[in-house]
mmCIF file of C-alpha atoms in Angstrom:
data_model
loop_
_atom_site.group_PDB
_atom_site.id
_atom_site.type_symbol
_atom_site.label_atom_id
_atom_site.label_comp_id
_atom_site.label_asym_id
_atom_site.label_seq_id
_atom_site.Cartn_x
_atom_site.Cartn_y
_atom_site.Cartn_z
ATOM 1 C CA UNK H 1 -10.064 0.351 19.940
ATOM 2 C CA UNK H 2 -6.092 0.679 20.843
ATOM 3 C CA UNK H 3 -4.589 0.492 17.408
ATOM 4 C CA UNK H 4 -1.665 -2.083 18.528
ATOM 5 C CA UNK H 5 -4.743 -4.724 19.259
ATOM 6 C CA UNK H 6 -6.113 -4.813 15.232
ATOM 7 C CA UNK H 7 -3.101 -6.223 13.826
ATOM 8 C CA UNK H 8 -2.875 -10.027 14.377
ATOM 9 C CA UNK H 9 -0.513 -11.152 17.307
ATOM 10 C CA UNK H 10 2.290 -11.790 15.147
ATOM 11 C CA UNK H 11 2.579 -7.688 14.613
ATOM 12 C CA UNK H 12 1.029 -6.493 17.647
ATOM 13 C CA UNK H 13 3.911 -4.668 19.386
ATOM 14 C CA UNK H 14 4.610 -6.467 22.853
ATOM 15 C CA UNK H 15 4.070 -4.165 25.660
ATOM 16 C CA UNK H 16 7.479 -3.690 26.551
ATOM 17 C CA UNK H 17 8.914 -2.363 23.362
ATOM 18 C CA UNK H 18 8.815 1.760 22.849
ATOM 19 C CA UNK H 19 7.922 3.630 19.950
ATOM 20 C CA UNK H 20 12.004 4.375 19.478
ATOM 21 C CA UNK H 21 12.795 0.663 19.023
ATOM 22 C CA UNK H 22 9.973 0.458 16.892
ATOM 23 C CA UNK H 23 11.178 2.893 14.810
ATOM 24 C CA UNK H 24 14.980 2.071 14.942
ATOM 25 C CA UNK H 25 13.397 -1.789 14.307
ATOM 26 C CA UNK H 26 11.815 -0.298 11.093
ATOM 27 C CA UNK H 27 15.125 1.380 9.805
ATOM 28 C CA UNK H 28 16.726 -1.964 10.285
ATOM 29 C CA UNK H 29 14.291 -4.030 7.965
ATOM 30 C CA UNK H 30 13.867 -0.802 5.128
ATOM 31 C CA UNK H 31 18.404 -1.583 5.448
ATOM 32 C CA UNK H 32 17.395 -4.848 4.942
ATOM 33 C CA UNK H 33 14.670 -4.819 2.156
ATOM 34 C CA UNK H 34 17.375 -2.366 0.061
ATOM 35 C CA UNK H 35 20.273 -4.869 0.521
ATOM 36 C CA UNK H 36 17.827 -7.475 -0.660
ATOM 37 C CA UNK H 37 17.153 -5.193 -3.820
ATOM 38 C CA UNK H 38 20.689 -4.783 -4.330
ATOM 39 C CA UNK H 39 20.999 -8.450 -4.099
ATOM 40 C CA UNK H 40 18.564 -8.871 -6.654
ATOM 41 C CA UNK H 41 21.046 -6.754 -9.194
ATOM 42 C CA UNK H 42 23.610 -8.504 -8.188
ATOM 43 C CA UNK H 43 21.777 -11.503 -9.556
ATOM 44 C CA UNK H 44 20.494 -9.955 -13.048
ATOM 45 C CA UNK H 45 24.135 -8.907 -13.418
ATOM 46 C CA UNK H 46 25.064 -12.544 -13.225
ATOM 47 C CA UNK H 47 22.243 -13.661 -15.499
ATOM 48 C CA UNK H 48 22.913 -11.050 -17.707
ATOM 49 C CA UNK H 49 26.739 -11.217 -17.813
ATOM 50 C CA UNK H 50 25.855 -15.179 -18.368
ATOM 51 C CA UNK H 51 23.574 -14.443 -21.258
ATOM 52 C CA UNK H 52 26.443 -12.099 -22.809
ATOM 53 C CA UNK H 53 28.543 -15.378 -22.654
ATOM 54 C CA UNK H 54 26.574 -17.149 -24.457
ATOM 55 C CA UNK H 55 25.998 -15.061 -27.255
ATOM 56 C CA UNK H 56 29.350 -14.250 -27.763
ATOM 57 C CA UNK H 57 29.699 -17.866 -28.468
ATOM 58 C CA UNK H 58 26.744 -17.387 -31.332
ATOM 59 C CA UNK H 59 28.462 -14.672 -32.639
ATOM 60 C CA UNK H 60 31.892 -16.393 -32.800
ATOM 61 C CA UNK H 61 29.818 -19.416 -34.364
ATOM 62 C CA UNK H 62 28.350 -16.732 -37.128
ATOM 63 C CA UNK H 63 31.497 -15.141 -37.561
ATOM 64 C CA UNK H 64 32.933 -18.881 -38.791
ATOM 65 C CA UNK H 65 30.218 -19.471 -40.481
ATOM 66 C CA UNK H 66 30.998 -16.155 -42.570
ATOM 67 C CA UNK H 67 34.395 -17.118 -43.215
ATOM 68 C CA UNK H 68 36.377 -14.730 -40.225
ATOM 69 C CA UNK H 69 37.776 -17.027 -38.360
ATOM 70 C CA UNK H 70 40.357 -14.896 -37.358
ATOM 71 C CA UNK H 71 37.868 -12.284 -35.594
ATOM 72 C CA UNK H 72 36.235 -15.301 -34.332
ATOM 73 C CA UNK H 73 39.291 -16.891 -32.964
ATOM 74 C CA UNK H 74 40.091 -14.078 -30.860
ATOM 75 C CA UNK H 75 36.751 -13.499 -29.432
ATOM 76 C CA UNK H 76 37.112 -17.020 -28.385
ATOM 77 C CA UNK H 77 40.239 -16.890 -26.738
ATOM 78 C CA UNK H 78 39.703 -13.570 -25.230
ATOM 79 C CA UNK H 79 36.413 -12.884 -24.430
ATOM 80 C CA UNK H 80 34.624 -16.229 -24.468
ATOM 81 C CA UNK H 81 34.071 -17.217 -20.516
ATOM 82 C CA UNK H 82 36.457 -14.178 -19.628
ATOM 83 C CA UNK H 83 36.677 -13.640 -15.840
ATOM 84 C CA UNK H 84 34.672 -10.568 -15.210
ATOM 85 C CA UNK H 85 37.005 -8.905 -12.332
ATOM 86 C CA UNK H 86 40.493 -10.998 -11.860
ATOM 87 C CA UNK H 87 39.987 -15.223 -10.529
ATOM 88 C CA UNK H 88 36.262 -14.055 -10.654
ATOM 89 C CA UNK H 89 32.994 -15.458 -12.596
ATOM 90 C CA UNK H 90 29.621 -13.530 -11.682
ATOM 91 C CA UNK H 91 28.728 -16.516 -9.547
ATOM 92 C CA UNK H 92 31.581 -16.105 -7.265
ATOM 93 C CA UNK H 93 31.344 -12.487 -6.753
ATOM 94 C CA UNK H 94 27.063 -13.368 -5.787
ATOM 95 C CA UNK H 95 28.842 -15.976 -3.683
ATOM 96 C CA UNK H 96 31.127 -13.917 -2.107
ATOM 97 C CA UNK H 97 28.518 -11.488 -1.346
ATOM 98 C CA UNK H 98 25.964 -13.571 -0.212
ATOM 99 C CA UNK H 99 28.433 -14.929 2.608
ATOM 100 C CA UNK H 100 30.713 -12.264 3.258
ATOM 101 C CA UNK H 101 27.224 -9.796 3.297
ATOM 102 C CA UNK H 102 24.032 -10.659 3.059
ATOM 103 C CA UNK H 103 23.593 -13.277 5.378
ATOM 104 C CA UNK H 104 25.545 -11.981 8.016
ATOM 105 C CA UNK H 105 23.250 -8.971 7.839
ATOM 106 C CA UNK H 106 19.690 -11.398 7.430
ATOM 107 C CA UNK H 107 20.743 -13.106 10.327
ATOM 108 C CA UNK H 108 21.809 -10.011 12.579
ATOM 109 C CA UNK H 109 18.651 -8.663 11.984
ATOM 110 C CA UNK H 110 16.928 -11.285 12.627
ATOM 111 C CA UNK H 111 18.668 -11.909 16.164
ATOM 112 C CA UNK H 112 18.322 -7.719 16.821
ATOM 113 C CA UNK H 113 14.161 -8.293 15.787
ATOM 114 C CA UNK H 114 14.225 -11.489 18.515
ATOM 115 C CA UNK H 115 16.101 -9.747 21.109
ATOM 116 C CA UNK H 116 14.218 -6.201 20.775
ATOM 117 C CA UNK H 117 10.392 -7.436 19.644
ATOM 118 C CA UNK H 118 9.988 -11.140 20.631
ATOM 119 C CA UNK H 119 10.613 -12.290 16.554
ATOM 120 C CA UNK H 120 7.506 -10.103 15.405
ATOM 121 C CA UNK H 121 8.569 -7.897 12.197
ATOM 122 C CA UNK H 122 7.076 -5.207 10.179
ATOM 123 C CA UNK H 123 5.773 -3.412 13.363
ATOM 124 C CA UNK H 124 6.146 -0.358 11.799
ATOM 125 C CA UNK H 125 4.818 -0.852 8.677
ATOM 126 C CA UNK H 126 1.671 -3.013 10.753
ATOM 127 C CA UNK H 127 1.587 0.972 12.496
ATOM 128 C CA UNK H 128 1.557 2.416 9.188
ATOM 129 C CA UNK H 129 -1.228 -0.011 7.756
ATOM 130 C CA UNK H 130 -3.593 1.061 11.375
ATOM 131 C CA UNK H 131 -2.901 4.868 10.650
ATOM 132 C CA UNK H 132 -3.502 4.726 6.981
ATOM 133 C CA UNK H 133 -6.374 2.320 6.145
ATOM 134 C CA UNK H 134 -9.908 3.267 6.194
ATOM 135 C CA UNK H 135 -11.519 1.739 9.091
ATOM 136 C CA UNK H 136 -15.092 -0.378 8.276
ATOM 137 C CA UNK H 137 -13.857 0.033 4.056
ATOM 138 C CA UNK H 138 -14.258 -3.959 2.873
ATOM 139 C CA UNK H 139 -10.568 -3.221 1.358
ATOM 140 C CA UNK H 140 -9.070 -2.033 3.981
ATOM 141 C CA UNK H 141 -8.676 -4.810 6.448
ATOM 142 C CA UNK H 142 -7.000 -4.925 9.347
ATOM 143 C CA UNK H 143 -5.999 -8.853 8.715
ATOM 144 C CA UNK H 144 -6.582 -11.263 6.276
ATOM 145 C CA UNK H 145 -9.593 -13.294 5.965
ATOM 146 C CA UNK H 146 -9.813 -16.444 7.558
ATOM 147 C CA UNK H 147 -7.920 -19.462 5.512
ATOM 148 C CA UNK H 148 -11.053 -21.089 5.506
ATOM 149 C CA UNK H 149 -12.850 -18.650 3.423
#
């Protein structure tokens, strides 16, 4: 059976495209997938910076409470909802990013994946998935089941 022809259509590489542009293709999406995971920092350094906020703000409420209100004064002026780089919350910088960076790149790779394999991604990881499973194993599928099942 030619291993293109088990995947489903949708990563089936169309006859025109070589094993080069499937590769290059494949280098595109792994830039992709690590820009999303450095995206995904970029977030949890927002939550977290976010979270920090907020317990300073417990801390400068303890700190009252304890009779230093002094120390908790000048948390509160200069820490409390501090800009984290100058004119800059976390959400702008994720902001910033996300238009300046990400998307640009999502959508260029997403026109390059149209242009080069007629939309269909993950051709060379559907490759990988035909080399590496074990043919007839109930766990190693080529697809997945039916919906209907």
């Amino acid at each position: 059976m030619d291993s293109n022809r088990e995947m489903d259509p949708a990563h089936q590489v169309p006859e025109d495209v070589d094993e080069e542009t499937v590769n290059a293709l494949g280098a595109l999406s792994k830039a992709l997938e690590t820009t999303e995971r450095a995206r995904g920092h970029l977030y949890g350094f927002h939550q977290l910076t976010g979270t920090a906020d907020f317990e300073l703000g417990e801390a400068v409420r303890l700190l009252r409470e304890a009779g230093h209100d002094e120390q908790a004064t000048r948390i509160e002026r200069e820490l409390v909802g501090r800009n984290v780089i100058p004119g800059h919350w976390t959400f702008q910088i994720v902001e910033a990013y996300n238009s300046t960076y990400y998307r640009p790149f999502a959508e260029m790779e997403g026109d390059i994946v149209d242009e080069l394999a007629a939309g269909r991604d993950h051709l060379l990881e559907a490759r990988l998935k035909t080399a590496r499973r074990t043919h007839q194993h109930p766990h190693h599928a080529a697809t997945p089941p039916p919906s209907d099942q």
